[in-house]
PDB file of C-alpha atoms and ligand atoms in Angstrom:
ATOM      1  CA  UNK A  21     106.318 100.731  96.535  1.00  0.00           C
ATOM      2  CA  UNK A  22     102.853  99.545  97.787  1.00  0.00           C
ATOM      3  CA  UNK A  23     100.107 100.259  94.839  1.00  0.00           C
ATOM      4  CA  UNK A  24      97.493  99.649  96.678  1.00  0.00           C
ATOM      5  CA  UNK A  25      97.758  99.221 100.780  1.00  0.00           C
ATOM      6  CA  UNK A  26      94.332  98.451 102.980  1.00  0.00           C
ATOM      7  CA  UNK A  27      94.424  99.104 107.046  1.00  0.00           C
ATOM      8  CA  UNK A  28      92.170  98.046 109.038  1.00  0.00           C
ATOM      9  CA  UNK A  29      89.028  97.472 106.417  1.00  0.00           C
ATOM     10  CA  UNK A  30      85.735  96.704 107.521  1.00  0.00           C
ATOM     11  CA  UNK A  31      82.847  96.015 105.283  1.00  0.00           C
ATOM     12  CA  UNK A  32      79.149  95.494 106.500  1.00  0.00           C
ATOM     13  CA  UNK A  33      76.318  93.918 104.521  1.00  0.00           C
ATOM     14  CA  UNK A  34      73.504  95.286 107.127  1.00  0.00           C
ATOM     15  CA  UNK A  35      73.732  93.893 110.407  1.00  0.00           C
ATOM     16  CA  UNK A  36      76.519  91.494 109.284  1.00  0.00           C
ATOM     17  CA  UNK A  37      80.245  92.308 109.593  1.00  0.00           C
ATOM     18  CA  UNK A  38      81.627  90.673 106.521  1.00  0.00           C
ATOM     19  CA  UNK A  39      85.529  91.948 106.977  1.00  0.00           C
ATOM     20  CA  UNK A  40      86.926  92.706 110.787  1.00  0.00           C
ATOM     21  CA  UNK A  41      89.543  94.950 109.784  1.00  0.00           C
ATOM     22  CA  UNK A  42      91.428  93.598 106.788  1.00  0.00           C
ATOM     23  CA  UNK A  43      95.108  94.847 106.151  1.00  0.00           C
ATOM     24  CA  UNK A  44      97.051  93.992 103.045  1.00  0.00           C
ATOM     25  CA  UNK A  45      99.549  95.317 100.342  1.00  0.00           C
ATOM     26  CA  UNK A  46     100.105  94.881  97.263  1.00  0.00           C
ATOM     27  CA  UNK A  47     103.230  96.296  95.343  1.00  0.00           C
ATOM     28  CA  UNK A  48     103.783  97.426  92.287  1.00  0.00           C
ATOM     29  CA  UNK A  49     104.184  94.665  89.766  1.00  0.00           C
ATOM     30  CA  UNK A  50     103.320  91.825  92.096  1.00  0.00           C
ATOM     31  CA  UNK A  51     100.724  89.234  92.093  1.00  0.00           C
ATOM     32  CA  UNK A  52      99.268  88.598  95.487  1.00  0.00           C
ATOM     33  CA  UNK A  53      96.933  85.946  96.387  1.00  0.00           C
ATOM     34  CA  UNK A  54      94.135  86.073  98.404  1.00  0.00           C
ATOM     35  CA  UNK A  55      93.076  82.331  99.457  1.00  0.00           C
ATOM     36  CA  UNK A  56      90.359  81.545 101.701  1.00  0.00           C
ATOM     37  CA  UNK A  57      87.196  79.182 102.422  1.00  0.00           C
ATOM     38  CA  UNK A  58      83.394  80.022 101.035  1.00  0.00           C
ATOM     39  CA  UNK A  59      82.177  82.753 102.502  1.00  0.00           C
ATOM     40  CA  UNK A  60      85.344  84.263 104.348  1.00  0.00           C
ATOM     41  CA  UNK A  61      85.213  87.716 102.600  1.00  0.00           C
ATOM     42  CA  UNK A  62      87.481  87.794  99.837  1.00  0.00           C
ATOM     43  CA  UNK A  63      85.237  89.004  97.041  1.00  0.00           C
ATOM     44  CA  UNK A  64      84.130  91.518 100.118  1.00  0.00           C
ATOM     45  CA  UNK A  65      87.322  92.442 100.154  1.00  0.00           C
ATOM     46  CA  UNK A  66      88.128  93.148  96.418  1.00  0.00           C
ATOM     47  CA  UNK A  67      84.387  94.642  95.991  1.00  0.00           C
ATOM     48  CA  UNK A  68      85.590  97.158  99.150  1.00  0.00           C
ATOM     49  CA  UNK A  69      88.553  98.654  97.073  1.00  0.00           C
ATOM     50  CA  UNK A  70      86.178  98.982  94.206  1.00  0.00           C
ATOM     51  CA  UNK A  71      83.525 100.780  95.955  1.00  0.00           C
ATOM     52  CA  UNK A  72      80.798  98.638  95.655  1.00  0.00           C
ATOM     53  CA  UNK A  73      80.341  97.979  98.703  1.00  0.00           C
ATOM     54  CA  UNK A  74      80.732 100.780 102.013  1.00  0.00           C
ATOM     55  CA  UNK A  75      83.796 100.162 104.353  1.00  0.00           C
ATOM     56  CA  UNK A  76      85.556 101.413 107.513  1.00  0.00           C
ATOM     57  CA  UNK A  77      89.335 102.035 107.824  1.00  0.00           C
ATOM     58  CA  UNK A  78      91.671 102.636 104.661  1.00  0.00           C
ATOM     59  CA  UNK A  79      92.099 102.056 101.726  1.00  0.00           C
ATOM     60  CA  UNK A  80      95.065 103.708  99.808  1.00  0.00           C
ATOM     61  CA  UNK A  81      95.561 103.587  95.565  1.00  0.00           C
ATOM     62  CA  UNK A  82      98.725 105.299  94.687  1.00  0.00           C
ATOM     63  CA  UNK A  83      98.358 107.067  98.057  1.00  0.00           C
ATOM     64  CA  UNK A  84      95.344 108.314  97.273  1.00  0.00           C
ATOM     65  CA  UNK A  85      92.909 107.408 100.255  1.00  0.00           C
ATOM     66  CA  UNK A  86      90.026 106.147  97.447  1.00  0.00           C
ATOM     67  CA  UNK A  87      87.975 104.259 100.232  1.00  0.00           C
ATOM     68  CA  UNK A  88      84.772 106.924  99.762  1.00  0.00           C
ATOM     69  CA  UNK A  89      84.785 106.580  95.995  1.00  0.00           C
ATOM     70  CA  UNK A  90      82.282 104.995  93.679  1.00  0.00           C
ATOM     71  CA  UNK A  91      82.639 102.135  91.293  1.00  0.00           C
ATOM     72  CA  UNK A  92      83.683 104.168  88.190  1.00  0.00           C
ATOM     73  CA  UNK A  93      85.908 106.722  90.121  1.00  0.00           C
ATOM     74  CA  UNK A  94      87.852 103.543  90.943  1.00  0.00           C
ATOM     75  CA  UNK A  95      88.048 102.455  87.143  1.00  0.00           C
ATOM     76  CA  UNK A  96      88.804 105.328  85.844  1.00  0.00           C
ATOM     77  CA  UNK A  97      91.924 105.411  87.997  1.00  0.00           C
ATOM     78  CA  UNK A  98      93.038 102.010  87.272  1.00  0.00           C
ATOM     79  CA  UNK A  99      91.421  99.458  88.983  1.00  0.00           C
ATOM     80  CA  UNK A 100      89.808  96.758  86.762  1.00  0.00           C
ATOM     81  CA  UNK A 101      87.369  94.154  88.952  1.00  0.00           C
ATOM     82  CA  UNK A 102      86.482  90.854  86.671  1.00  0.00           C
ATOM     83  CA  UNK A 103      84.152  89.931  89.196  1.00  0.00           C
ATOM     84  CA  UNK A 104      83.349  86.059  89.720  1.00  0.00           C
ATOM     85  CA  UNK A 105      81.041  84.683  87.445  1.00  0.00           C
ATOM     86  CA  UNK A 106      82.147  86.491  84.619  1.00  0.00           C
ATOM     87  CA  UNK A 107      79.422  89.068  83.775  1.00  0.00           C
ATOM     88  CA  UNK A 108      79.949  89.300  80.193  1.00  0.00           C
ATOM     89  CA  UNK A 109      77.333  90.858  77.781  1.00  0.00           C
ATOM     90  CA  UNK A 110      76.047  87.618  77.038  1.00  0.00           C
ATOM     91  CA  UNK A 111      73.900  89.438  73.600  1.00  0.00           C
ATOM     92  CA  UNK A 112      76.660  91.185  72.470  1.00  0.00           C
ATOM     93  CA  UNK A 113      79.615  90.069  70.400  1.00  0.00           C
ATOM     94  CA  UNK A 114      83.180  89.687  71.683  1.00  0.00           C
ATOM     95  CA  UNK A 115      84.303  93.010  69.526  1.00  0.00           C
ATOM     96  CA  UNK A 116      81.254  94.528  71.241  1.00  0.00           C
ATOM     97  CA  UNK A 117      81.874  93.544  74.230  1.00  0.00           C
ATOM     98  CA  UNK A 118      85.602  94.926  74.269  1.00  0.00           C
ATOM     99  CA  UNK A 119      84.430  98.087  73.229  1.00  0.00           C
ATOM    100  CA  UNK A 120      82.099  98.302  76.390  1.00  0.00           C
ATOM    101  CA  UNK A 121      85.024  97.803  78.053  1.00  0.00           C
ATOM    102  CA  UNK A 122      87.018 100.772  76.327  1.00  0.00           C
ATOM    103  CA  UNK A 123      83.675 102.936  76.593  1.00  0.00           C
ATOM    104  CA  UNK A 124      85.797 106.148  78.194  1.00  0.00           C
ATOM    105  CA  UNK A 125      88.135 106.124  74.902  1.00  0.00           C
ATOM    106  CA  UNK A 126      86.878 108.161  72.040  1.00  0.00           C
ATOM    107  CA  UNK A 127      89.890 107.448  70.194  1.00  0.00           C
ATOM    108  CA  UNK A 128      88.886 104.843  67.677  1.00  0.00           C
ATOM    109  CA  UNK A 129      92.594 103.860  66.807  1.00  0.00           C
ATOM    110  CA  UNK A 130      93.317 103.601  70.418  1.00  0.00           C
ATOM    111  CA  UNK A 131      90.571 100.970  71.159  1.00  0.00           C
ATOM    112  CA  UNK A 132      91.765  99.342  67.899  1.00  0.00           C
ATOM    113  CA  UNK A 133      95.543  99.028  69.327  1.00  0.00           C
ATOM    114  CA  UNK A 134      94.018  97.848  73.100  1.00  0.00           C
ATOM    115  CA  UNK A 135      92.145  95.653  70.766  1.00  0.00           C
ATOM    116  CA  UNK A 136      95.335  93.679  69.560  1.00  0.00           C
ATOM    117  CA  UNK A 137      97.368  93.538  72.893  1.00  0.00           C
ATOM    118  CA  UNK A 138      94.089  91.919  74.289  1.00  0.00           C
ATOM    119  CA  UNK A 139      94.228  89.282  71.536  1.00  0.00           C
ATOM    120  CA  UNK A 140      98.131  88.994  72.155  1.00  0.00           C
ATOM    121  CA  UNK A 141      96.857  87.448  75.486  1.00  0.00           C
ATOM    122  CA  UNK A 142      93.986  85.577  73.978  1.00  0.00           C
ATOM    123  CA  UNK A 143      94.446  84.973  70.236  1.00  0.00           C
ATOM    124  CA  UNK A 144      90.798  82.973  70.806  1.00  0.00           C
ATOM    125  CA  UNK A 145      89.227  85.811  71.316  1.00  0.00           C
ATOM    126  CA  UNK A 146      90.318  87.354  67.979  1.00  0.00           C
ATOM    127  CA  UNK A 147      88.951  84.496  66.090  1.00  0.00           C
ATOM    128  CA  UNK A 148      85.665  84.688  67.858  1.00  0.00           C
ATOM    129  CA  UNK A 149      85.039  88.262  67.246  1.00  0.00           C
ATOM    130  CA  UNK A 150      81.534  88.018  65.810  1.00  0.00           C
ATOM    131  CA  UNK A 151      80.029  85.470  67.967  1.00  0.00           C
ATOM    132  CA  UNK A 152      78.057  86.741  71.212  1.00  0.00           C
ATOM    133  CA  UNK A 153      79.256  86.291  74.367  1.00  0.00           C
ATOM    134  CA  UNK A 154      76.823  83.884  75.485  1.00  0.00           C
ATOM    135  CA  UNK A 155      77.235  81.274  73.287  1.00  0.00           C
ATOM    136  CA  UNK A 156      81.185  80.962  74.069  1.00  0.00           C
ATOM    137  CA  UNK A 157      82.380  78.320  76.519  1.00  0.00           C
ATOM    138  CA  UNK A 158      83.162  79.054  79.653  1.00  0.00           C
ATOM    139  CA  UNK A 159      86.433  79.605  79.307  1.00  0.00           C
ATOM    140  CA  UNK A 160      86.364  81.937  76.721  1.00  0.00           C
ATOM    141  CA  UNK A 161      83.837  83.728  78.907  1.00  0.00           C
ATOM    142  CA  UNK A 162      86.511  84.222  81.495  1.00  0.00           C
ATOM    143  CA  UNK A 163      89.525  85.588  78.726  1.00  0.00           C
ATOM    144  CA  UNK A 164      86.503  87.435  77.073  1.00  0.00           C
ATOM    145  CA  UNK A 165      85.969  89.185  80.830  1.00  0.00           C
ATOM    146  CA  UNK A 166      89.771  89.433  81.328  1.00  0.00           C
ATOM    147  CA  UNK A 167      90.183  91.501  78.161  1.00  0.00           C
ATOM    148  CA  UNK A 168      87.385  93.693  78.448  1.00  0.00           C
ATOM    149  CA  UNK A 169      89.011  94.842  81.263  1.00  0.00           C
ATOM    150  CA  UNK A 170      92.325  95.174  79.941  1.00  0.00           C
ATOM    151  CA  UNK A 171      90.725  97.714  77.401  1.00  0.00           C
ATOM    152  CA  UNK A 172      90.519 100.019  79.462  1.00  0.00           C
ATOM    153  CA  UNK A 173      94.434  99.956  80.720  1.00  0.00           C
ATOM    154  CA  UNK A 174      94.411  99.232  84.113  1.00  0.00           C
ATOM    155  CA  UNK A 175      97.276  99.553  86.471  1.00  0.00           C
ATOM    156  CA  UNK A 176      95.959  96.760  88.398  1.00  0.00           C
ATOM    157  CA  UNK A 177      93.804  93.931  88.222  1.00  0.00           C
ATOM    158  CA  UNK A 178      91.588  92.339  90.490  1.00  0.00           C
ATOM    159  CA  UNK A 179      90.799  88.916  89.791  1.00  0.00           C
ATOM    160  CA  UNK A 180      87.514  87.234  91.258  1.00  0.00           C
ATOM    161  CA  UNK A 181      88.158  83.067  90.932  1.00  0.00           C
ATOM    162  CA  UNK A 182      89.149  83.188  87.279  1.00  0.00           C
ATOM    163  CA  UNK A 183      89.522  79.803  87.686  1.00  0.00           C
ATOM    164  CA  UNK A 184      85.444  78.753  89.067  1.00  0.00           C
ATOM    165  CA  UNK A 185      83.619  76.358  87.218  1.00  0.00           C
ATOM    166  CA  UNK A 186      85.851  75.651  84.543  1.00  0.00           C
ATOM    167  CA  UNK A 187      88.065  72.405  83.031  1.00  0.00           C
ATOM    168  CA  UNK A 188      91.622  71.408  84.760  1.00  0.00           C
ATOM    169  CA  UNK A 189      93.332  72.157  81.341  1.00  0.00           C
ATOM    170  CA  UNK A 190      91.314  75.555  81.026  1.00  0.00           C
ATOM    171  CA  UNK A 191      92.017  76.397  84.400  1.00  0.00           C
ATOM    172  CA  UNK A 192      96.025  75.970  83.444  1.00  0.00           C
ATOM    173  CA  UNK A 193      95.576  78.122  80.609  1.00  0.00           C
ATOM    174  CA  UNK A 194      94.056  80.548  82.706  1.00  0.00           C
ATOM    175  CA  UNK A 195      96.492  81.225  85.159  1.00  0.00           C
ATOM    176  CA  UNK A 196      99.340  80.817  82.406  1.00  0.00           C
ATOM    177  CA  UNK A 197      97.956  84.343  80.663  1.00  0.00           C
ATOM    178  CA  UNK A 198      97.834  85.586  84.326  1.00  0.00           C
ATOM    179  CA  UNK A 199     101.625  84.727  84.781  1.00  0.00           C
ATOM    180  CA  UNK A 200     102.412  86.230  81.488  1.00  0.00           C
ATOM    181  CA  UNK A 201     100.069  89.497  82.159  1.00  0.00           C
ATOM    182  CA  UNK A 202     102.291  90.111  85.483  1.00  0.00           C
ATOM    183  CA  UNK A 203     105.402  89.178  83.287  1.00  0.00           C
ATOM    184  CA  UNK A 204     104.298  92.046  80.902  1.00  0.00           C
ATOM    185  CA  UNK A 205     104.029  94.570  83.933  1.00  0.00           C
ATOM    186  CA  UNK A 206     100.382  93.980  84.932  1.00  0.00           C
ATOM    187  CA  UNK A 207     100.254  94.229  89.113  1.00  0.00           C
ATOM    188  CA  UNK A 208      97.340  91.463  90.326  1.00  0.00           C
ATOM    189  CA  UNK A 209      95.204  90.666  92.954  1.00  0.00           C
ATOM    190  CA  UNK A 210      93.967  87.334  92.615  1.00  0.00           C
ATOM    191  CA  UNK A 211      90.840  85.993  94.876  1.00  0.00           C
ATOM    192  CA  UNK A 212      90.836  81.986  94.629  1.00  0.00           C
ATOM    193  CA  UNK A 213      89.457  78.735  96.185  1.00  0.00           C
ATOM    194  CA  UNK A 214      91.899  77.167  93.940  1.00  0.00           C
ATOM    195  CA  UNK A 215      94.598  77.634  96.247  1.00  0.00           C
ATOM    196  CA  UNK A 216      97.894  75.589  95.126  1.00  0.00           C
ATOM    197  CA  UNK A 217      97.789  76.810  91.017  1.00  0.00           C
ATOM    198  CA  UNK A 218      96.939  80.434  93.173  1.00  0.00           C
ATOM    199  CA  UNK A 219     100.214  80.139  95.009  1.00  0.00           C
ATOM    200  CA  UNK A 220     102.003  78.684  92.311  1.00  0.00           C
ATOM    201  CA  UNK A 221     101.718  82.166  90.515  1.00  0.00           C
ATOM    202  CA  UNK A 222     101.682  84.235  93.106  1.00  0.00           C
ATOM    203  CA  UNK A 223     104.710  86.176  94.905  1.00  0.00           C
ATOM    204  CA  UNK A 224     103.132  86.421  98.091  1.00  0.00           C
ATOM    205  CA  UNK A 225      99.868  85.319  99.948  1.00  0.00           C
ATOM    206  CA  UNK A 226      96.870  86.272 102.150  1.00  0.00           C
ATOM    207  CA  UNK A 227      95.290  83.681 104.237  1.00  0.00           C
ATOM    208  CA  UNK A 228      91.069  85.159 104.873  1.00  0.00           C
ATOM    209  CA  UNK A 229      89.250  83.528 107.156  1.00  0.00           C
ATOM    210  CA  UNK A 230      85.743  84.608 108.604  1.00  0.00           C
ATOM    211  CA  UNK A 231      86.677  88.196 108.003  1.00  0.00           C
ATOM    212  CA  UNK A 232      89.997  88.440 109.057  1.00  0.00           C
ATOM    213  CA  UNK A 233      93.399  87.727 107.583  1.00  0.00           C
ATOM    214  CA  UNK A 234      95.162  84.653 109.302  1.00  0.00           C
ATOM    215  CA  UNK A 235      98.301  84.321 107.855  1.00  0.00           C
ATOM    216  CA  UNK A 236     100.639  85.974 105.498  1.00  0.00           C
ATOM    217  CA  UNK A 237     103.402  85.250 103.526  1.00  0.00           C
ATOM    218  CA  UNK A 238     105.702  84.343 100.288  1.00  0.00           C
ATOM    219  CA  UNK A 239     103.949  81.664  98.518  1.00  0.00           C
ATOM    220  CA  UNK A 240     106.354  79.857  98.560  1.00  0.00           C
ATOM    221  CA  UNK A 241     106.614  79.516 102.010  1.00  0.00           C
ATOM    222  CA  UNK A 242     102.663  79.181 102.517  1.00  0.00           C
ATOM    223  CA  UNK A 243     102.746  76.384 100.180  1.00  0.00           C
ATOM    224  CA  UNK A 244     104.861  74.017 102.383  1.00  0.00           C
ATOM    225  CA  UNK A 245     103.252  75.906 105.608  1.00  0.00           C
ATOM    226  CA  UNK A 246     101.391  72.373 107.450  1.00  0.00           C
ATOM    227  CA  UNK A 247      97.761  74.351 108.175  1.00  0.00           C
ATOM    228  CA  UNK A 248      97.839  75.626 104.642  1.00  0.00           C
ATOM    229  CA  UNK A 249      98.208  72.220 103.182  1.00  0.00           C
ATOM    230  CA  UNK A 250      95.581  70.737 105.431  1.00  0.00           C
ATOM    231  CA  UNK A 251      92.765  73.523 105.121  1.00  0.00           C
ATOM    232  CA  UNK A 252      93.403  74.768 101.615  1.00  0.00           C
ATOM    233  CA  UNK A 253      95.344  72.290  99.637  1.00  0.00           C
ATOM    234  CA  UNK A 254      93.811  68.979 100.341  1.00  0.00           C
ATOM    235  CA  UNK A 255      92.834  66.975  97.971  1.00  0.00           C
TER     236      UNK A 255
HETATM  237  P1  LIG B   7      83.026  82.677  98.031  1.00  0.00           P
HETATM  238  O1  LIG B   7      84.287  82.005  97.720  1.00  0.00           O
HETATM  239  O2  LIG B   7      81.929  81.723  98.422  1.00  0.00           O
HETATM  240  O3  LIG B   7      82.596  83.685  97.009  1.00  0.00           O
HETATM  241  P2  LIG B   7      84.057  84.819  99.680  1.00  0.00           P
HETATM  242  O4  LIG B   7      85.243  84.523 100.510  1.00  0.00           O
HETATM  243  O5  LIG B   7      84.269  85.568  98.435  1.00  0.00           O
HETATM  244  O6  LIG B   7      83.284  83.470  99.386  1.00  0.00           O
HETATM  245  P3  LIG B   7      82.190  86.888 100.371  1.00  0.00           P
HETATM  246  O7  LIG B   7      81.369  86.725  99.139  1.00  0.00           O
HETATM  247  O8  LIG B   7      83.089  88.036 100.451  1.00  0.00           O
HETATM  248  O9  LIG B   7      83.031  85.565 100.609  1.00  0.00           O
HETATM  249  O10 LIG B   7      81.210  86.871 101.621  1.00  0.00           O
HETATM  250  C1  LIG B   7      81.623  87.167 102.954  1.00  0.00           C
HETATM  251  C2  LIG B   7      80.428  87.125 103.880  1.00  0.00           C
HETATM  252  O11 LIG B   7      79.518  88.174 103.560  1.00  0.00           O
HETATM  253  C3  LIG B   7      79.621  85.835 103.797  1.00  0.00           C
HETATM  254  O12 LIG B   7      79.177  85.507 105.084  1.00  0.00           O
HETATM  255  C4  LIG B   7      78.467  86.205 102.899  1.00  0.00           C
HETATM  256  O13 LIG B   7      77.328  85.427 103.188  1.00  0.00           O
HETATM  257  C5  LIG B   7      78.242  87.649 103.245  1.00  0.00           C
HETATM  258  N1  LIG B   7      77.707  88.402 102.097  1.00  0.00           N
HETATM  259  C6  LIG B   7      78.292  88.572 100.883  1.00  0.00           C
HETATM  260  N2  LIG B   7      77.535  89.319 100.063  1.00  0.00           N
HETATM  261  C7  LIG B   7      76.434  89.646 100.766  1.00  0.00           C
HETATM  262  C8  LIG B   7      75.266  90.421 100.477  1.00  0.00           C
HETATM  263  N3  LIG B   7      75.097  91.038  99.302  1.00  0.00           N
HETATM  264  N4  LIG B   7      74.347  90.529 101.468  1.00  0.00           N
HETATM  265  C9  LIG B   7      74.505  89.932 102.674  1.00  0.00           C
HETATM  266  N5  LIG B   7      75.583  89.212 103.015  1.00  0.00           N
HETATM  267  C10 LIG B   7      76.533  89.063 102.081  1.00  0.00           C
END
């Protein structure tokens, strides 16, 4: 069953048509990739089914048509954005920081428990507790942004280039705890210029260019595909 199905999206910024009427799926327990040059629309896209910004066509959560709501509606129902660039709370500590991310749950025990299955994913982050998020390395700025929004229990997660900026041997951590995350149920959508170790995890693919989706399909079969390999996985 599709979790989360887009037809026909388009997404303005002004006078500038950033998506041309994007359609994708992603099912239930998947990770799908969305690959795609600088400046083709892919964190358009994944900021269009978290209502930041306005689109046309639709865009369907569970069924539920949730192209009209706002940021937090979206949350609340699931969908975690860790948007590129990892905004952290750089002054706050990593505990702190979780707990913004838990901020609906009054429960203390609860945020406690979401607590630990975050540092199941990243025991560094359990050692770090006390330190503020601005003086961790950039890598641990990226698991610290994961987690936070695991604490609130999403059904889905939509990944901004987890990978952006960071070390070759970081970057494989990285999308290990993203494989493992989708092994423990955790459905994905995963924006990334880092296209091979994208389709490597993935189970199927989204090829964005200027607005539109090119090409679709396993990732397995997009990773042998010739005019993937030239445009996305040179070098
Ligand atoms: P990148 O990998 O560089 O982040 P992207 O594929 O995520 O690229 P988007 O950020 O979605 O691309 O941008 C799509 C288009 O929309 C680009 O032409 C970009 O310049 C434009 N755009 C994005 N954000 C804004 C904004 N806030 N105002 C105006 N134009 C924007």
């Amino acid at each position: 069953m599709s979790l989360l199905q887009l037809q026909e999206v388009q997404a303005y910024y002004g006078g500038i048509q950033a998506l041309k009427g994007i359609s994708l799926h992603v099912n239930e327990g998947e990770i799908v990739t969305l690959i795609g040059c600088n400046g083709a629309g892919k964190s358009t896209t994944l900021k269009s089914i978290c209502g930041q910004v306005k689109t046309k066509g639709s865009i369907l959560f569970k069924n539920i048509d949730i192209s009209s709501w706002q940021p937090h509606q979206a949350a609340m129902e699931g969908i975690a954005h860790v948007p590129e660039g990892r905004r952290i709370f750089p002054k706050l500590t990593v505990k702190e920081n979780l707990e913004m991310g838990a901020f609906s749950v009054k429960d203390k025990k609860v945020v406690k428990e979401r607590m630990e299955q975050s540092f199941a994913y990243f025991p560094r982050l359990r050692e770090r507790l006390n330190q503020t998020g601005g003086t961790m390395s950039g890598g641990e700025q990226q698991m610290l942004a994961i987690a936070r929004a695991l604490m609130m229990k999403p059904k889905m997660l939509l990944l901004d280039e987890p990978s952006m900026g960071l070390a070759p041997v970081i970057v494989d951590q990285i999308f290990e705890i993203i494989g493992e995350m989708n092994r423990t149920g955790m459905t994905i959508l995963l924006v990334e210029q880092n296209a091979y170790q994208a389709l490597q995890v993935a189970n199927r693919g989204y090829v964005i260019q200027t607005g539109e989706i090119i090409m679709e399909d396993d990732a397995k079969t997009l990773l042998v595909n010739d005019q993937v390999k030239e445009a996305y996985l040179a070098g």
